Coordinates of C-alpha atoms and ligand atoms in Angstrom, one line a residue:
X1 CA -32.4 2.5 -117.7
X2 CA -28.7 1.4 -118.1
X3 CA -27.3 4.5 -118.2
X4 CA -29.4 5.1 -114.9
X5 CA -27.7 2.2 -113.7
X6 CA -24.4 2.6 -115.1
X7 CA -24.6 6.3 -113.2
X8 CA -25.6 5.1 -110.1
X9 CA -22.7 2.7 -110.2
X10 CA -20.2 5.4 -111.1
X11 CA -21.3 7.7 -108.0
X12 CA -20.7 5.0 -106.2
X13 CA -17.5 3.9 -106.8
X14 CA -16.3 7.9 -106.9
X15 CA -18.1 8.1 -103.3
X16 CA -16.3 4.6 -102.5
X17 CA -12.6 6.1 -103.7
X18 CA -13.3 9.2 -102.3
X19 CA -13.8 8.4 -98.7
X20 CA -11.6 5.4 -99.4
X21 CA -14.0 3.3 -97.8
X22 CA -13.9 -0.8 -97.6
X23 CA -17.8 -0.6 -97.5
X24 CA -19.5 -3.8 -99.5
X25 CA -22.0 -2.8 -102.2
X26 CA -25.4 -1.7 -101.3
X27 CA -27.7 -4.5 -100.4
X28 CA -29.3 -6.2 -103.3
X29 CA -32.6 -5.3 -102.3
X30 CA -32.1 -1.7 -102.2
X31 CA -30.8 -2.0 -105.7
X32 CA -33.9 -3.1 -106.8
X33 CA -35.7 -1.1 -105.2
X34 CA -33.7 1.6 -106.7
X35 CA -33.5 -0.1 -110.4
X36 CA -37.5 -0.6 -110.3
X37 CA -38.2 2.9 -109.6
X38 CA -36.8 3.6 -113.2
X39 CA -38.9 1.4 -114.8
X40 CA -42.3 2.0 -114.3
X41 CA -45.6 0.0 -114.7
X42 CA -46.0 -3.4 -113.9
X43 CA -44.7 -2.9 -110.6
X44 CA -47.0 -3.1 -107.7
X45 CA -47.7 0.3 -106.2
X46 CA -46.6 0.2 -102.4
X47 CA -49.2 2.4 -100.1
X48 CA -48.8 2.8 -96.4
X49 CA -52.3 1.8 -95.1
X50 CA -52.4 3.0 -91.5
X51 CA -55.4 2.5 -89.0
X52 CA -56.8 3.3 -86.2
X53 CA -59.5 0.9 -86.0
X54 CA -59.8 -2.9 -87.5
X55 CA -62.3 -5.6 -88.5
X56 CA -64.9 -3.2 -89.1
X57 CA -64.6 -1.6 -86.1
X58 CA -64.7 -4.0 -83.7
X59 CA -61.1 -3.3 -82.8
X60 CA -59.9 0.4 -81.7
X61 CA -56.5 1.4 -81.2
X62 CA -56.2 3.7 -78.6
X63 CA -52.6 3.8 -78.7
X64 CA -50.7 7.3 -80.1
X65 CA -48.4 6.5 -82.7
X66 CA -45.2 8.1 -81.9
X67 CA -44.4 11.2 -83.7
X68 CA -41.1 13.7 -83.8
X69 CA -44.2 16.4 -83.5
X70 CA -46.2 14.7 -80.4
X71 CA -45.7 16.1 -77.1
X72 CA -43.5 15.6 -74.8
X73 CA -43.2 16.6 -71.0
X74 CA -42.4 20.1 -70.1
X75 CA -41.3 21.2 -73.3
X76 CA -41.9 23.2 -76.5
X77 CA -40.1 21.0 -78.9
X78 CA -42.5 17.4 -79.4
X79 CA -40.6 14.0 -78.6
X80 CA -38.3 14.8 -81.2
X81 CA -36.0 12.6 -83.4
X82 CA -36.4 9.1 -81.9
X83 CA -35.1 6.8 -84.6
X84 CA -31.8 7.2 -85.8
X85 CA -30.1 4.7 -88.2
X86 CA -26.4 3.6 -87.3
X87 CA -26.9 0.9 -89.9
X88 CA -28.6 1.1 -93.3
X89 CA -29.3 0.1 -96.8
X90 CA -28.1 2.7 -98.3
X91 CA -25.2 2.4 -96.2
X92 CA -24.2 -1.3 -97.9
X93 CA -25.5 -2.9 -94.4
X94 CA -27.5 -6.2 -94.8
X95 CA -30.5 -4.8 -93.6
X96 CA -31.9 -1.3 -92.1
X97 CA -31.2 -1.3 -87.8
X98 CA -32.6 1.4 -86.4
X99 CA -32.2 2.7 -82.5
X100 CA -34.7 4.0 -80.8
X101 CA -34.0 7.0 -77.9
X102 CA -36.7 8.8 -76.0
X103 CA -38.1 8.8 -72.4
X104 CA -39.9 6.0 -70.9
X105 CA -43.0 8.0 -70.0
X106 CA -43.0 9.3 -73.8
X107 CA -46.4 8.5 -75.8
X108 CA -48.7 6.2 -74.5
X109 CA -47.6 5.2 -71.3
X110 CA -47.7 3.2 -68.4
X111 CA -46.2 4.5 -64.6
X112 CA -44.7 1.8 -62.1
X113 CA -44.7 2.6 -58.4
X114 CA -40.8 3.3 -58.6
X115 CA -42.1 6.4 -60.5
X116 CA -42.8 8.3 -57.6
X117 CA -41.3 6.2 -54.5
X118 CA -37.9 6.1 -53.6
X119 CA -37.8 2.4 -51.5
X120 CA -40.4 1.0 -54.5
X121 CA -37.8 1.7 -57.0
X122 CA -35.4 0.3 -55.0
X123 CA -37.1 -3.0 -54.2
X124 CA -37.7 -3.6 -57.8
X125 CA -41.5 -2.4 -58.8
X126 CA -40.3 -1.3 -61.9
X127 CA -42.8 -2.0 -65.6
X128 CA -42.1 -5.6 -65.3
X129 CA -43.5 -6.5 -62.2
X130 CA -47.3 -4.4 -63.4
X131 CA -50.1 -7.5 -62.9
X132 CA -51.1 -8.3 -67.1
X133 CA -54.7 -9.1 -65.5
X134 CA -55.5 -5.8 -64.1
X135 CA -53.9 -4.5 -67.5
X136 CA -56.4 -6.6 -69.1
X137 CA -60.2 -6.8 -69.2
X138 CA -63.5 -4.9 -69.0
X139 CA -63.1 -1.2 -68.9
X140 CA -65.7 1.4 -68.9
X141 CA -64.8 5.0 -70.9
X142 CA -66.3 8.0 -69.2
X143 CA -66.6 11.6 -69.9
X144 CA -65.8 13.8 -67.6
X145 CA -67.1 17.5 -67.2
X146 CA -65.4 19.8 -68.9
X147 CA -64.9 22.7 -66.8
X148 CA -63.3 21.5 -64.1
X149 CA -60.2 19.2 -62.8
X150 CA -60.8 15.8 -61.6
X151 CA -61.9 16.3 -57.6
X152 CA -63.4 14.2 -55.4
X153 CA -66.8 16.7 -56.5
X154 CA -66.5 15.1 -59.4
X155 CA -65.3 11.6 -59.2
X156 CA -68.8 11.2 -57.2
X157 CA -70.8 13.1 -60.0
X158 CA -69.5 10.0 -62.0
X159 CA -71.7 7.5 -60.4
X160 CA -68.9 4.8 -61.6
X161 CA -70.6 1.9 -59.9
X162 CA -68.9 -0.7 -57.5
X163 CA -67.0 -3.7 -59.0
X164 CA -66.1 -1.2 -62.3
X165 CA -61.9 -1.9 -62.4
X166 CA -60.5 -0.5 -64.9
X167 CA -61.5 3.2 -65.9
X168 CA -60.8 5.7 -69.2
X169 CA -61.4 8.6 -68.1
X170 CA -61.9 11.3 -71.3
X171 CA -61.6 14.9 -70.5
X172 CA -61.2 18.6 -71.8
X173 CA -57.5 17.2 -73.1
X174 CA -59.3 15.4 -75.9
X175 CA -61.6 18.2 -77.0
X176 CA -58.4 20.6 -77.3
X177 CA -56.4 18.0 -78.7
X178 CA -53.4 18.4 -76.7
X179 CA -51.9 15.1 -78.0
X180 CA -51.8 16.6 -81.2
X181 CA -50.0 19.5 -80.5
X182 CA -46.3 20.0 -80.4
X183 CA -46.3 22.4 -77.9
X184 CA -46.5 21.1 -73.9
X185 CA -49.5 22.5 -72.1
X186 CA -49.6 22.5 -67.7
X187 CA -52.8 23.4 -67.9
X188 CA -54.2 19.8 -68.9
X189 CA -56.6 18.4 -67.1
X190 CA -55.9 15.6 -64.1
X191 CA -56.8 14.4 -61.1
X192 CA -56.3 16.8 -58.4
X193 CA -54.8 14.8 -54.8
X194 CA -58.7 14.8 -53.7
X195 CA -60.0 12.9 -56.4
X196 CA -57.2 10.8 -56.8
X197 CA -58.0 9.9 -52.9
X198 CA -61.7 9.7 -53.7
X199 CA -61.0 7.1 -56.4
X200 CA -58.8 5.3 -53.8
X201 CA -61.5 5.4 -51.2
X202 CA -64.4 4.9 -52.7
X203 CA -64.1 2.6 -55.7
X204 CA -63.1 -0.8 -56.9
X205 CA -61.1 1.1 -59.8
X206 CA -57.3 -0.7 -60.4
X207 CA -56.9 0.8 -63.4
X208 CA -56.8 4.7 -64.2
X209 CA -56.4 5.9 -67.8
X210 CA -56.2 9.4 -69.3
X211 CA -55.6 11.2 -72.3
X212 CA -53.1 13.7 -71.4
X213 CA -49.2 12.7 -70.6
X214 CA -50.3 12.7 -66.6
X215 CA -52.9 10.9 -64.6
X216 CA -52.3 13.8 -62.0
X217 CA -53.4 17.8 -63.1
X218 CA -49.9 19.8 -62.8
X219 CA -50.8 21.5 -59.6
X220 CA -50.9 18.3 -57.8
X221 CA -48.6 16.6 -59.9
X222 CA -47.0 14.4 -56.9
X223 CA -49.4 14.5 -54.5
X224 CA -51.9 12.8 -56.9
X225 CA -49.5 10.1 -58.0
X226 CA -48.4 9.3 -54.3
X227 CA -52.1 8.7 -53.9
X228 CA -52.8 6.5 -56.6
X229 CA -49.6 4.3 -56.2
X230 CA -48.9 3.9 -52.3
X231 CA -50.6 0.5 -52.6
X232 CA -48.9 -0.4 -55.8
X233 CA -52.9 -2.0 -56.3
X234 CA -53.5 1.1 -59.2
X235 CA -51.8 1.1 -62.7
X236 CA -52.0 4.1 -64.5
X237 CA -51.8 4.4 -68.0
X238 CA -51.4 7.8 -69.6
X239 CA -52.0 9.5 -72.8
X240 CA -54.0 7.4 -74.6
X241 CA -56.0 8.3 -77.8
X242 CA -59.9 8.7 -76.9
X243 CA -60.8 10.5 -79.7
X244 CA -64.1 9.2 -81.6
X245 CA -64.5 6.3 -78.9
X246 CA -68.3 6.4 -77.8
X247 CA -68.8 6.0 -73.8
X248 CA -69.0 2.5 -72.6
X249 CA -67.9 -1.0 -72.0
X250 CA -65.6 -2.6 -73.9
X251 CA -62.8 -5.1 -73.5
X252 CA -59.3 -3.5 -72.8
X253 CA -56.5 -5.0 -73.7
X254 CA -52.9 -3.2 -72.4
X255 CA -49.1 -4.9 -72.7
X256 CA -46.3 -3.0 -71.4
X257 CA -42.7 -3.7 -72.5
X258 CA -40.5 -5.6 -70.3
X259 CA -38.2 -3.2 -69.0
X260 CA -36.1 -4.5 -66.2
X261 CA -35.5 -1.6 -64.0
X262 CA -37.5 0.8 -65.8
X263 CA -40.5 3.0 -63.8
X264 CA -41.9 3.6 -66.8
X265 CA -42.7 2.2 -70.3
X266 CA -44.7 2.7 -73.9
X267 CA -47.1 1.0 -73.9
X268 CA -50.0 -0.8 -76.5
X269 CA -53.6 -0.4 -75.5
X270 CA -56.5 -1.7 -77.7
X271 CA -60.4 -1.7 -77.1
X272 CA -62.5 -4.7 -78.4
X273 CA -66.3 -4.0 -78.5
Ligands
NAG301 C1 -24.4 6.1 -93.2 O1 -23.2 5.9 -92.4 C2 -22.7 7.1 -91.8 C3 -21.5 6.7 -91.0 O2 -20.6 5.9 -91.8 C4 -23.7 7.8 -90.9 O3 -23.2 9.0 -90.4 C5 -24.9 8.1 -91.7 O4 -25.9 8.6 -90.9 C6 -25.4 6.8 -92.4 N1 -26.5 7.2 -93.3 C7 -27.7 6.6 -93.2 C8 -28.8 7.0 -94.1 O5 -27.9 5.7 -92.4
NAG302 C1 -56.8 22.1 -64.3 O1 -55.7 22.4 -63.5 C2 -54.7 23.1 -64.2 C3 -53.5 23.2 -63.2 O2 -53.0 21.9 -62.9 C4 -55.3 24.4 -64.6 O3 -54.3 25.2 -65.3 C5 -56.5 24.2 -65.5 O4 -57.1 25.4 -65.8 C6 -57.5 23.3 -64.8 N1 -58.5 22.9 -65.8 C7 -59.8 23.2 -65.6 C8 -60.8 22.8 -66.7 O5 -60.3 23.6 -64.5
NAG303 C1 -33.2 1.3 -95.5 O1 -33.0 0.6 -96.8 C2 -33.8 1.1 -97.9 C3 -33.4 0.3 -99.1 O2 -34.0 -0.9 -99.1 C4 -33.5 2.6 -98.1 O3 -34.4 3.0 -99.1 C5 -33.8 3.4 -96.9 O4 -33.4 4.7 -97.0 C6 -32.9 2.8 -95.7 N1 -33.1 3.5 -94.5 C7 -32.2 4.4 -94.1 C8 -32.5 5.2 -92.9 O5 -31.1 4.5 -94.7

């Protein structure tokens, strides 16, 4: 154990003369951390629980965590490396500060009406100014059929009944996992401009989530989201995890980050049953 010690002390001052560096020591914790591995026994075993539901249950997480491997728009490589460590531990820093780089419309996601329109942007409808009570509230999950994209055919096939608001819509995406996969895939499915106009016309829906990285199917990748966000009424929120949810009512709970400026953001989304 000393001589473990006693090492680790001498590669670090060789390291230290070496690169000549003013560097303090390594933070105290992290020598620990490093000392207790040596020992053994008697120390508490740390284990990463992580969850997708809690209390039983009760509480689902409908969120994707972000991955280097998850999916990322309109290429083959996943998200990629998002966390990068200018300041750590290891590095004699006081505590680990990582930075976080990727798109705003990355993961789970929520669209602003600057995403699409040029004088909305402009005047300021970025993530911040999205209203917390249409993001918040009862939302029914439906499943949609599977062999087509969302049309108007089938937004009326849906029977979703007057005074519904907020929507989870679950579709062939979940079935072929896409959100799981590294690769990106333009054959998802979306809503196609005529459903997205159904919706619009026809319902008293202000919130449309998916489980693909778009709201709109790739063939009418604009046209649907001019639709849905003319009236800056609609929020959609994209890619959310449906998988194992059972069809139904449940409370939805959605907070954006506050992202002055920003058209797009990650986003948190539970259900409560
Ligand atoms: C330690 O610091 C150097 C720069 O001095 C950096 O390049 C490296 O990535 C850091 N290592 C870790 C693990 O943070
Ligand atoms: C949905 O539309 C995309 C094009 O945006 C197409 O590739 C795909 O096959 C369609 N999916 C279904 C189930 O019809
Ligand atoms: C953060 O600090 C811990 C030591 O407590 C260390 O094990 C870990 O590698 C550090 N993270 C990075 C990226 O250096």
């Amino acid at each position: 154990m000393a001589k473990i010690v006693g090492l680790m002390l001498l590669v670090q001052i060789l390291f230290l003369a070496a690169t000549g560096a003013a560097a303090s020591s390594a933070h105290p914790a992290y020598e620990e951390e490093a000392a207790a591995c040596g020992v053994g026994g008697g120390e508490e075993e740390l284990v990463v629980i992580r969850r997708e539901e809690y209390d039983g249950g009760r509480i689902l997480d409908i969120t994707h965590a972000y991955r280097e491997d998850m999916p990322s728009w309109e290429t083959d490589e996943g998200l990629g490396q998002f966390l990068c460590f200018p300041r750590s531990m290891k590095n004699g820093s006081l505590a680990n500060n990582s930075e976080m780089k990727m798109g705003t419309h990355s993961g789970t996601h929520v669209d602003a009406p600057g995403h699409v329109f040029q004088h909305y942007f402009e005047a300021g409808f970025d993530v911040d100014t999205l209203d917390l009570e249409v993001l918040n509230g009862p939302a029914l999950l439906v499943d949609v059929p599977r062999d087509k994209n969302i049309t108007a055919e089938v937004m009326e096939s849906l029977h979703i009944p007057k005074g519904v608001r907020r929507v989870l819509f679950r579709t062939l995406n979940t079935d072929r996992k896409l959100m799981w996969k590294k690769e990106y895939h333009t054959d998802y499915v979306g809503f196609m401009k005529d459903g997205a106009q159904w919706l619009v016309d026809n319902t008293d829906i202000k919130l449309v989530g998916v489980d693909y990285l778009s709201v709109a199917a790739y063939a009418d990748l604009i046209p649907s989201h001019l639709v849905f966000l003319k009236s800056r009424e609609i929020i959609l929120v994209e890619a959310l995890k449906l998988d194992n949810v059972k069809p139904g009512i449940y409370s939805l709970h959605c907070l954006p980050l506050r992202l002055l400026g920003a058209e797009g953001s990650p986003i948190r989304c539970i259900l409560i049953k």
